[in-house]
Amino acid sequence: MQLQLQQLLPVYFDESQRNNSEVWRKDLTFNKGEYVKIVAPSGSGKSSLMHFLYGLRNEYNGNIVYNNNDVRKYTAEDWAGYRKDHVSIVFQDLRLFPEQTVYENIELKRQLNPFHPAEKIKEMTERLGIGSKLNNKSRICSYGEQQRVAIIRALMQPFDFLLLDEPFSHLDDKNSQNAMQLMLEEARLRNAAIIFADLERIDFFPYTRLFHL
Amino acid sequence: MSVSFKPIRTLLQTGTNTGSRWFSYIGLGIGVLLLLCSIQMYINIQQLLGGETQRKEGYDFISISKTITNETMGQLEKNLFNENDIKDISNKPFVQGVSPLTANRFRVQLSAGDIIPFSTDMFLESLDDKFIDTVPPNFNWKEGQDYVPIVFSSDFLEIYNVFAPGYGLPQLSESTASQVMVYITCFGPNGEKQTFRASIVALSDRVNSIIVPKNFLDWANKKFGNTTDVKASRLYIKTQDANNPEFLSYLQQKNYKVNKDKTKFGRVKQVLQGIFSGLGIFGLLVVILALMLFSFYLQLMIARSKDNLQLLLMLGYSPNWLSKNVSKQFIPVYIMVVLFALVLTEGMQWAFHHFAMFDRPELSSMLHWAVLSTAVFLIGLSLLTNYRMVKKLLYKLV
């Protein structure tokens, strides 16, 4: 399982922006098991990169190749299968169903392609300190709690790559470390790669490769 | 994929107004009902008036005779149709068939035997079987047979029933009329006579006459009559349209008289069929309208749950699976609506047959198979349009 970026650059970026970047307009290959840290100041295209990799947007030049397949050629059905089986994501803006409970939000992802049994939901929420919120609608949870829901939701499926887009923006250090620990364990279970994009370096992410966007 | 749709259903019902949904269900129901009723009524008319009766394969049947004027009075030659007249008229493009109504050339007396003390001089006519609207299988005669079947004009029966009480005679219903055995006595020019038993085997709405099998009359005319001429006093004409102006002007020019009364029945049927075709088309339009209304409702529903659906697609739900399952939600509703319309149509048909048609054997209280297959087709059509609509809308969200 390989993820390749070939001369990637958002169409709305001018060429000058690529000069200082270690990602844009470069040829990069990510393999399973790698922990990739991408440090990206605001406006450097961090969310764009994550959305390109997850197939939400395609306003880019260059290619994204997954397993020797150019994702530009993916149909809607192909994307569904890709997101269900191979790539998982924690969005910066979380994207939960506001009217559903915490449990329902996680279960909606889990039932699609269960990597874990349903009991795991309770176990993980308790571990991250939101066990008592399972039956609360997600919209009444605090942002920090919602962030943890989004993290657990991303861990319910099998994946080769876990994309993290500022996953700890509203968590204190202790909670962040706790969540990071869980994600590392889960990635190890699947021998998956983590691509972690954030504004600055986070000490408790044991990256194997570091890029500045 | 054994993914459950149950948790997703709640994501779709984000306060969509049920009013417009019910409105489209009711609209669909009314449209389907109209359509099914029209088809059933169309078939009823076909079965009541159609096929072998008034307008055989869409033709009018009329009888014509020569107008008897002061100049032609008493000159039999001029008042009867000869071979040339028949040939001439059958060659016209607006005439699809001609058959002479041959009358008896001898004296005929009809008596009703001992039960009804009634006897009268009368006439007999014969006509090609295919020009008679009701030909029962026993309408035939063989030489030597002393029983003659009769096709009797239903108008004559009505006339009989009008004057019967004044003569102390019993009035007859259509069914008893056919059970009464009558006697036909034929008189020859030299005083010989022969009596036949006869009974009414059918009543005709089209032919205003007393019709006996053609070979009987041919035989009797030869035996008792004074002429073997085939000259006919009336002609029966099969035409596509009895109101065709060319046809009418031809008749006028030839000074022929038309008995058009009987064509009216054909017209009535045409008009009725027209009305029900119109109603059927209207029903179809209502169905289309209801389906459109329903598609608006779907669009509204999908627009309102757009965020949720988009998020589901983002999480990896297959758009195909989602469209299938979203449209599946409406299968029971569609089936219920069409079944409901079907039950009402069946009720209508039963009431029509029982109360309006008094259980006439030509009709059935059950629905015609064409109506049932239309219902099945409509369910299929609704589901297909629904599925395509949902799919189109969902793929737009991807």
mmCIF file of C-alpha atoms in Angstrom, chain B residues 65-67 84-85 88-89 92 248-257:
data_model
loop_
_atom_site.group_PDB
_atom_site.id
_atom_site.type_symbol
_atom_site.label_atom_id
_atom_site.label_comp_id
_atom_site.label_asym_id
_atom_site.label_seq_id
_atom_site.Cartn_x
_atom_site.Cartn_y
_atom_site.Cartn_z
ATOM 1 C CA SER B 65 -84.664 1.603 -49.213
ATOM 2 C CA LYS B 66 -85.934 3.424 -52.268
ATOM 3 C CA THR B 67 -88.169 6.355 -51.536
ATOM 4 C CA ASN B 84 -77.304 -3.163 -61.068
ATOM 5 C CA ASP B 85 -78.270 -1.006 -58.127
ATOM 6 C CA ASP B 88 -73.284 0.162 -58.213
ATOM 7 C CA ILE B 89 -73.531 0.814 -54.521
ATOM 8 C CA LYS B 92 -68.456 2.898 -53.924
ATOM 9 C CA LEU B 248 -75.116 10.900 -47.862
ATOM 10 C CA SER B 249 -75.062 12.907 -51.073
ATOM 11 C CA TYR B 250 -74.880 9.683 -53.086
ATOM 12 C CA LEU B 251 -77.981 8.405 -51.302
ATOM 13 C CA GLN B 252 -79.767 11.677 -51.884
ATOM 14 C CA GLN B 253 -78.880 11.715 -55.546
ATOM 15 C CA LYS B 254 -80.170 8.166 -55.959
ATOM 16 C CA ASN B 255 -83.277 9.057 -53.985
ATOM 17 C CA TYR B 256 -82.579 6.371 -51.407
ATOM 18 C CA LYS B 257 -83.955 6.589 -47.910
#
